[in-house]
């Protein structure tokens, strides 16, 4: 791994932490002293995503992470929580045992995770994902969320 600041190839690991399916390592460059974080993940087989218009593309966790952060980023507790959501959704998709999943399955999994974490983030994501056209759709979704108080509908409970 090259330093993002000076591109030097030698670094030392300051801290390692296991986070579900990945290993988070805090590193320090031996040349310039810059500190940065790396993630190590088990390489999995390719997973195809079937889009609404029937196109297929490879699952891209970075694209999912950007989409979640863009729609609800400030309502989550930083990049770490976004990474946790992406990991939970990715794990859920691979646990289905299929080589292809629909974008709807991914969206539903994200919604299930957000329902457990933050109501406002859930509603914001739902408004984009379900393409709300008016305020009544917001109210119906909020009512649906509130009908099951205290019940977490996370990905792990859903599958």
XYZ file of C-alpha atoms in Angstrom:
159
model
C 0.000 0.000 0.000
C 1.459 3.346 -1.040
C 1.132 6.438 1.134
C -1.615 8.715 -0.271
C 0.525 11.760 0.542
C 4.043 10.881 -0.681
C 3.507 7.499 -2.457
C 6.180 5.789 -0.328
C 5.579 2.040 -0.189
C 6.594 1.333 3.428
C 4.264 1.911 6.362
C 3.674 0.521 9.801
C 0.353 -0.609 11.238
C -0.663 1.397 14.309
C -3.986 -0.280 15.008
C -6.047 -3.123 13.555
C -9.742 -3.614 14.133
C -12.020 -6.336 12.799
C -15.286 -4.861 11.496
C -17.575 -7.660 10.381
C -16.334 -8.836 6.999
C -13.338 -6.514 6.835
C -10.183 -5.589 8.697
C -9.636 -1.873 9.340
C -5.991 -0.872 9.706
C -4.660 2.497 10.788
C -1.245 3.039 9.176
C 1.617 5.516 9.365
C 4.011 6.229 6.486
C 7.630 5.566 7.459
C 8.875 8.373 5.190
C 6.584 11.370 5.781
C 4.688 10.291 8.915
C 1.225 10.701 7.333
C -1.513 8.564 8.851
C -4.217 6.864 6.828
C -6.744 4.039 7.045
C -6.964 0.925 4.873
C -9.617 -1.784 4.717
C -8.969 -5.410 3.829
C -11.897 -7.508 2.624
C -12.341 -11.059 1.457
C -12.657 -11.104 -2.303
C -16.039 -12.449 -3.298
C -17.353 -13.584 -6.668
C -18.896 -10.918 -8.862
C -22.494 -10.044 -8.100
C -24.620 -8.648 -10.929
C -27.305 -6.060 -10.256
C -30.410 -6.057 -12.448
C -31.534 -2.454 -12.799
C -35.153 -1.292 -13.238
C -34.655 -0.964 -17.002
C -33.358 -4.602 -17.107
C -29.718 -3.563 -17.644
C -27.130 -5.514 -15.700
C -24.056 -4.116 -14.033
C -21.613 -5.352 -11.433
C -22.347 -4.602 -7.780
C -20.204 -1.662 -6.697
C -20.041 -1.055 -2.948
C -18.507 2.397 -3.512
C -21.453 3.419 -5.693
C -23.858 2.243 -2.984
C -21.856 4.081 -0.330
C -21.951 7.321 -2.356
C -25.705 6.973 -2.938
C -26.418 6.467 0.757
C -24.110 9.271 1.838
C -25.487 11.660 -0.791
C -29.099 11.091 0.222
C -28.763 10.833 4.013
C -25.127 11.490 4.954
C -25.591 14.243 7.497
C -28.201 12.227 9.400
C -25.789 9.359 10.025
C -22.880 9.283 12.447
C -20.207 9.817 9.820
C -18.499 7.622 7.294
C -18.141 4.705 9.703
C -21.910 4.235 9.995
C -22.303 4.518 6.221
C -19.639 1.819 5.837
C -21.492 -0.390 8.340
C -24.727 -0.037 6.358
C -22.997 -0.860 3.070
C -21.320 -3.906 4.638
C -24.626 -5.156 6.085
C -26.386 -4.722 2.730
C -23.550 -6.373 0.802
C -23.491 -9.308 3.230
C -27.260 -9.682 2.899
C -27.058 -9.745 -0.900
C -24.308 -12.389 -0.905
C -26.194 -14.449 1.701
C -29.046 -14.858 -0.790
C -26.751 -17.240 -2.670
C -27.623 -15.803 -6.083
C -25.265 -14.485 -8.747
C -27.750 -11.721 -9.603
C -29.845 -9.445 -7.410
C -32.252 -6.675 -8.324
C -31.708 -3.038 -7.510
C -35.008 -3.272 -5.632
C -33.573 -5.931 -3.296
C -30.617 -3.646 -2.590
C -32.866 -0.630 -2.003
C -35.117 -2.607 0.334
C -32.077 -3.788 2.299
C -30.826 -0.201 2.646
C -34.279 0.898 3.820
C -34.341 -1.906 6.411
C -30.961 -0.819 7.786
C -31.923 2.864 7.880
C -35.185 2.042 9.681
C -33.080 0.727 12.572
C -30.746 3.684 12.679
C -32.458 6.971 11.900
C -36.069 7.859 10.992
C -35.139 11.010 9.102
C -32.491 9.182 7.071
C -35.058 6.458 6.319
C -37.619 8.982 5.056
C -35.047 10.887 2.982
C -33.763 7.727 1.338
C -37.324 6.465 0.789
C -38.281 9.718 -0.950
C -35.577 9.178 -3.571
C -35.788 5.382 -3.783
C -39.591 5.249 -4.061
C -39.719 8.464 -6.136
C -42.268 10.313 -4.001
C -44.501 12.663 -5.982
C -46.319 14.437 -3.140
C -46.459 14.975 0.613
C -49.057 12.221 1.093
C -46.424 9.637 0.162
C -44.112 11.050 2.857
C -46.908 10.835 5.422
C -47.820 7.263 4.426
C -44.211 6.128 4.714
C -43.776 7.812 8.092
C -47.012 6.229 9.297
C -45.781 2.808 8.107
C -42.508 3.332 10.003
C -44.294 4.418 13.176
C -46.807 1.513 13.138
C -44.075 -0.808 14.401
C -42.423 1.181 17.209
C -39.320 -0.322 18.752
C -39.162 -3.092 16.155
C -35.983 -3.038 14.165
C -36.466 -4.249 10.611
C -32.762 -4.464 9.805
C -31.339 -6.577 7.008
C -30.362 -9.396 9.387
C -33.943 -9.607 10.664
C -35.427 -9.325 7.203
C -33.630 -12.209 5.501
